[in-house]
Amino acid sequence: MSVVDAGAIAAKVVDVLRHRAVPVGISNRHVHLSQDDFARLFPGQNLGVSKPLAQPGHFAASQTVSLRGPKGVINNVRILGPIRTYTQVEVSATQARELGIKPPVRMSGDLEGSAGIEIISEHGAITLEQGVIIAKRHIHMNTFDALLFGVEDCQSVNVLVGEAPRTVLFKDVVIRVDPQLVLEMHLDTDEANAAGLKGANDVGEIVFQE
Ligand SMILES: [Zn+2]
C-alpha cells in the first residue's frame, strides 16, 4: 500500500511553479505623458488607443512624437497610455547614443537627475530638463506569483533568457509586485537583441540558488 506524502507533493508543485516560464515583453523606446504635457503636444485631443498591451489597462496610443537630443532625432516614438502623473521617456543605451544624451539606468518613476530631451509633435514641443531613463530590467507579477516564486517587491533575481547560441543570464532583474499586473519580464531592445529574442513568445526562467 502506498502512502500519499502530501508534503512531498506540495513541494513538487511549488518547484514546478517556481521554474515556470516568465513571458518576456520587449520595450522599444516610448514616452509616458502627464495630462499637461499631452495637452501641450496635442491640444484639444484625447489619447487614442492603437493597441492594448499585455498589462491590463495599458496601451500603445495612436499618437506618436519625435525625440530630439543634441546629436540626433528619433521619429515615430510611441506614447504609452494611460496618461500618468509625470512625463517619462524610456530609451535604450543605443538610442541614447544616437540622441547624444546620457540617461541613467533606473526604475520607472525614479527621475531625479535623469537626462533631458526635447519632445516634438506636429502641433508643439516641450523641453524636459529631466525625465529620460534607460529602464532597469524588471519582472511584473501579482502577489500570488510573488508568493509562489518566494520573492518580494524590489528584490533582484537572475533570469535565464534566449536560446543557444545566444543564451543570456540577466542579473539584477528587479521584482515589481503589483496586484493589478500580470507576470511579464520587461527588457529593452538592446537586452533583447543581445539574447537573440524574436519579439513574440519569448520567455525567461528565474534562476534560484538552491
Ligand atoms: Zn515594466
Coordinates of C-alpha atoms and ligand atoms in Angstrom, one line a residue:
M1 CA 0.0 0.0 0.0
S2 CA 1.4 3.3 -1.0
V3 CA 1.3 6.2 1.4
V4 CA 0.5 9.6 -0.1
D5 CA 3.0 12.1 1.2
A6 CA 1.1 15.4 0.9
G7 CA 4.2 17.4 1.9
A8 CA 6.3 15.9 -0.9
I9 CA 3.6 16.5 -3.5
A10 CA 3.2 20.2 -2.4
A11 CA 7.0 20.6 -2.6
K12 CA 7.0 19.2 -6.1
V13 CA 4.1 21.5 -7.2
V14 CA 5.9 24.6 -5.8
D15 CA 9.1 23.5 -7.5
V16 CA 7.3 23.3 -10.9
L17 CA 5.6 26.7 -10.4
R18 CA 9.0 28.3 -9.4
H19 CA 10.5 27.1 -12.6
R20 CA 7.7 28.0 -15.0
A21 CA 8.4 30.3 -17.9
V22 CA 8.1 34.0 -17.5
P23 CA 6.8 35.8 -20.6
V24 CA 9.2 38.5 -21.9
G25 CA 7.9 41.8 -23.3
I26 CA 10.4 43.9 -25.3
S27 CA 10.0 47.6 -24.7
N28 CA 11.0 49.8 -27.6
R29 CA 11.6 53.5 -27.0
H30 CA 8.5 55.1 -25.7
V31 CA 7.0 58.1 -23.8
H32 CA 4.6 58.4 -20.9
L33 CA 3.0 61.8 -20.7
S34 CA 1.4 63.8 -18.0
Q35 CA -2.0 65.4 -18.8
D36 CA -0.4 68.9 -19.1
D37 CA 2.4 67.8 -21.4
F38 CA 0.0 65.8 -23.6
A39 CA -2.3 68.9 -23.9
R40 CA 0.7 71.0 -24.9
L41 CA 1.7 68.5 -27.6
F42 CA -1.8 67.6 -28.8
P43 CA -4.1 70.5 -28.0
G44 CA -7.8 69.5 -27.9
Q45 CA -7.1 65.8 -28.5
N46 CA -7.6 62.7 -26.4
L47 CA -5.1 60.0 -26.1
G48 CA -6.2 57.4 -28.7
V49 CA -5.8 53.6 -28.3
S50 CA -3.9 51.9 -31.1
K51 CA -3.1 48.6 -29.4
P52 CA -3.7 47.1 -25.9
L53 CA -0.5 45.9 -24.1
A54 CA -0.2 42.7 -22.0
Q55 CA -0.7 44.7 -18.8
P56 CA -4.4 45.3 -18.1
G57 CA -5.4 48.9 -18.9
H58 CA -2.0 49.7 -20.6
F59 CA -2.0 50.5 -24.3
A60 CA 0.1 51.9 -27.2
A61 CA -1.5 55.2 -28.1
S62 CA -2.4 56.2 -31.7
Q63 CA -0.3 59.4 -31.3
T64 CA 3.4 59.5 -31.7
V65 CA 6.1 62.0 -31.1
S66 CA 9.8 62.7 -32.0
L67 CA 12.7 62.9 -29.6
R68 CA 15.4 65.5 -30.3
G69 CA 18.7 65.4 -28.5
P70 CA 22.0 67.3 -29.1
K71 CA 23.2 64.7 -31.7
G72 CA 20.1 63.4 -33.3
V73 CA 16.3 62.9 -33.7
I74 CA 14.3 59.7 -33.3
N75 CA 10.9 59.8 -35.0
N76 CA 7.7 57.7 -34.5
V77 CA 8.2 57.3 -30.8
R78 CA 5.0 55.7 -29.4
I79 CA 3.2 57.2 -26.5
L80 CA 2.1 54.6 -24.0
G81 CA -1.2 55.1 -22.1
P82 CA -2.8 55.7 -19.8
I83 CA -1.8 59.3 -19.0
R84 CA 0.5 59.4 -16.0
T85 CA 1.1 62.0 -13.2
Y86 CA 4.5 62.6 -14.6
T87 CA 6.2 62.6 -18.0
Q88 CA 8.9 59.9 -18.6
V89 CA 10.9 58.9 -21.7
E90 CA 12.5 55.4 -21.9
V91 CA 15.2 54.7 -24.5
S92 CA 17.9 52.0 -24.9
A93 CA 21.6 52.8 -24.5
T94 CA 22.0 52.6 -28.3
Q95 CA 19.2 55.2 -28.8
A96 CA 20.6 57.4 -26.1
R97 CA 23.9 57.5 -28.0
E98 CA 22.1 58.4 -31.3
L99 CA 20.4 61.3 -29.4
G100 CA 23.6 62.4 -27.7
I101 CA 22.3 62.1 -24.2
K102 CA 23.4 60.0 -21.1
P103 CA 20.4 58.8 -19.2
P104 CA 20.9 56.7 -16.1
V105 CA 19.6 53.1 -15.7
R106 CA 16.7 53.5 -13.4
M107 CA 13.3 52.0 -12.4
S108 CA 10.2 53.8 -13.7
G109 CA 9.4 57.0 -11.8
D110 CA 12.9 57.5 -10.3
L111 CA 13.7 60.6 -12.4
E112 CA 15.8 62.8 -10.1
G113 CA 18.9 63.8 -12.0
S114 CA 17.9 61.8 -15.1
A115 CA 18.6 63.1 -18.7
G116 CA 16.8 65.9 -20.5
I117 CA 15.2 65.8 -24.0
E118 CA 13.0 67.7 -26.4
I119 CA 9.7 66.1 -27.3
I120 CA 8.1 67.2 -30.5
S121 CA 4.7 66.6 -32.1
E122 CA 3.2 68.1 -35.3
H123 CA 1.4 70.7 -33.0
G124 CA 4.1 71.7 -30.5
A125 CA 7.2 70.9 -28.5
I126 CA 8.2 70.6 -24.8
T127 CA 11.7 70.6 -23.3
L128 CA 12.3 68.3 -20.4
E129 CA 15.1 69.2 -18.0
Q130 CA 14.9 65.6 -16.7
G131 CA 12.7 62.6 -17.4
V132 CA 14.8 60.3 -19.7
I133 CA 15.9 56.9 -18.4
I134 CA 17.2 53.6 -19.6
A135 CA 14.7 51.3 -17.9
K136 CA 16.2 48.9 -15.4
R137 CA 15.1 45.4 -16.4
H138 CA 12.3 44.1 -14.2
I139 CA 9.6 41.5 -13.8
H140 CA 6.0 42.5 -13.0
M141 CA 4.0 40.0 -11.0
N142 CA 1.0 39.9 -8.7
T143 CA 1.0 39.0 -5.0
F144 CA 0.2 35.3 -5.6
D145 CA 3.0 34.9 -8.1
A146 CA 5.4 36.5 -5.7
L147 CA 4.3 34.0 -3.0
L148 CA 4.9 31.0 -5.4
F149 CA 8.3 32.3 -6.6
G150 CA 9.2 33.1 -3.0
V151 CA 10.3 36.7 -3.9
E152 CA 9.5 40.2 -2.6
D153 CA 8.9 43.6 -4.2
C154 CA 12.2 45.3 -5.1
Q155 CA 14.2 42.1 -4.8
S156 CA 16.7 41.3 -7.6
V157 CA 16.8 37.9 -9.2
N158 CA 18.8 36.2 -12.1
V159 CA 16.9 35.3 -15.2
L160 CA 18.0 33.0 -18.0
V161 CA 16.7 34.2 -21.4
G162 CA 17.1 33.1 -25.0
E163 CA 18.3 30.0 -26.8
A164 CA 21.8 28.8 -27.8
P165 CA 24.0 30.3 -29.2
R166 CA 22.7 33.5 -27.6
T167 CA 21.5 32.4 -24.2
V168 CA 22.0 35.2 -21.6
L169 CA 21.8 35.1 -17.9
F170 CA 20.5 38.6 -16.8
K171 CA 21.4 39.5 -13.3
D172 CA 20.0 42.5 -11.3
V173 CA 16.4 41.9 -12.6
V174 CA 14.1 43.7 -10.2
I175 CA 10.9 42.2 -9.0
R176 CA 7.9 44.5 -9.0
V177 CA 4.9 43.2 -7.2
D178 CA 1.5 44.8 -8.1
P179 CA -1.9 43.1 -7.6
Q180 CA -3.1 44.7 -10.9
L181 CA -0.4 43.4 -13.2
V182 CA 0.3 40.1 -14.9
L183 CA 3.5 38.1 -14.9
E184 CA 5.8 39.7 -17.5
M185 CA 9.6 40.5 -17.7
H186 CA 10.4 43.8 -19.4
L187 CA 13.7 44.1 -21.4
D188 CA 14.7 46.9 -23.7
T189 CA 15.7 46.4 -27.3
D190 CA 19.5 46.2 -26.6
E191 CA 18.9 43.5 -24.0
A192 CA 16.5 41.6 -26.3
N193 CA 18.9 41.7 -29.2
A194 CA 21.8 40.6 -27.0
A195 CA 19.8 37.5 -26.2
G196 CA 18.6 36.9 -29.7
L197 CA 14.9 37.3 -28.8
K198 CA 12.3 37.2 -31.6
G199 CA 9.8 39.6 -30.1
A200 CA 7.0 37.0 -29.9
N201 CA 6.5 34.2 -27.4
D202 CA 9.9 34.9 -25.7
V203 CA 10.3 33.6 -22.2
G204 CA 12.8 33.6 -19.4
E205 CA 13.3 31.4 -16.3
I206 CA 14.1 32.8 -12.9
V207 CA 17.2 31.0 -11.7
F208 CA 17.3 30.3 -7.9
Q209 CA 20.3 29.4 -6.0
E210 CA 19.3 26.0 -4.5
Ligands
ZN1 ZN 7.5 47.2 -17.0

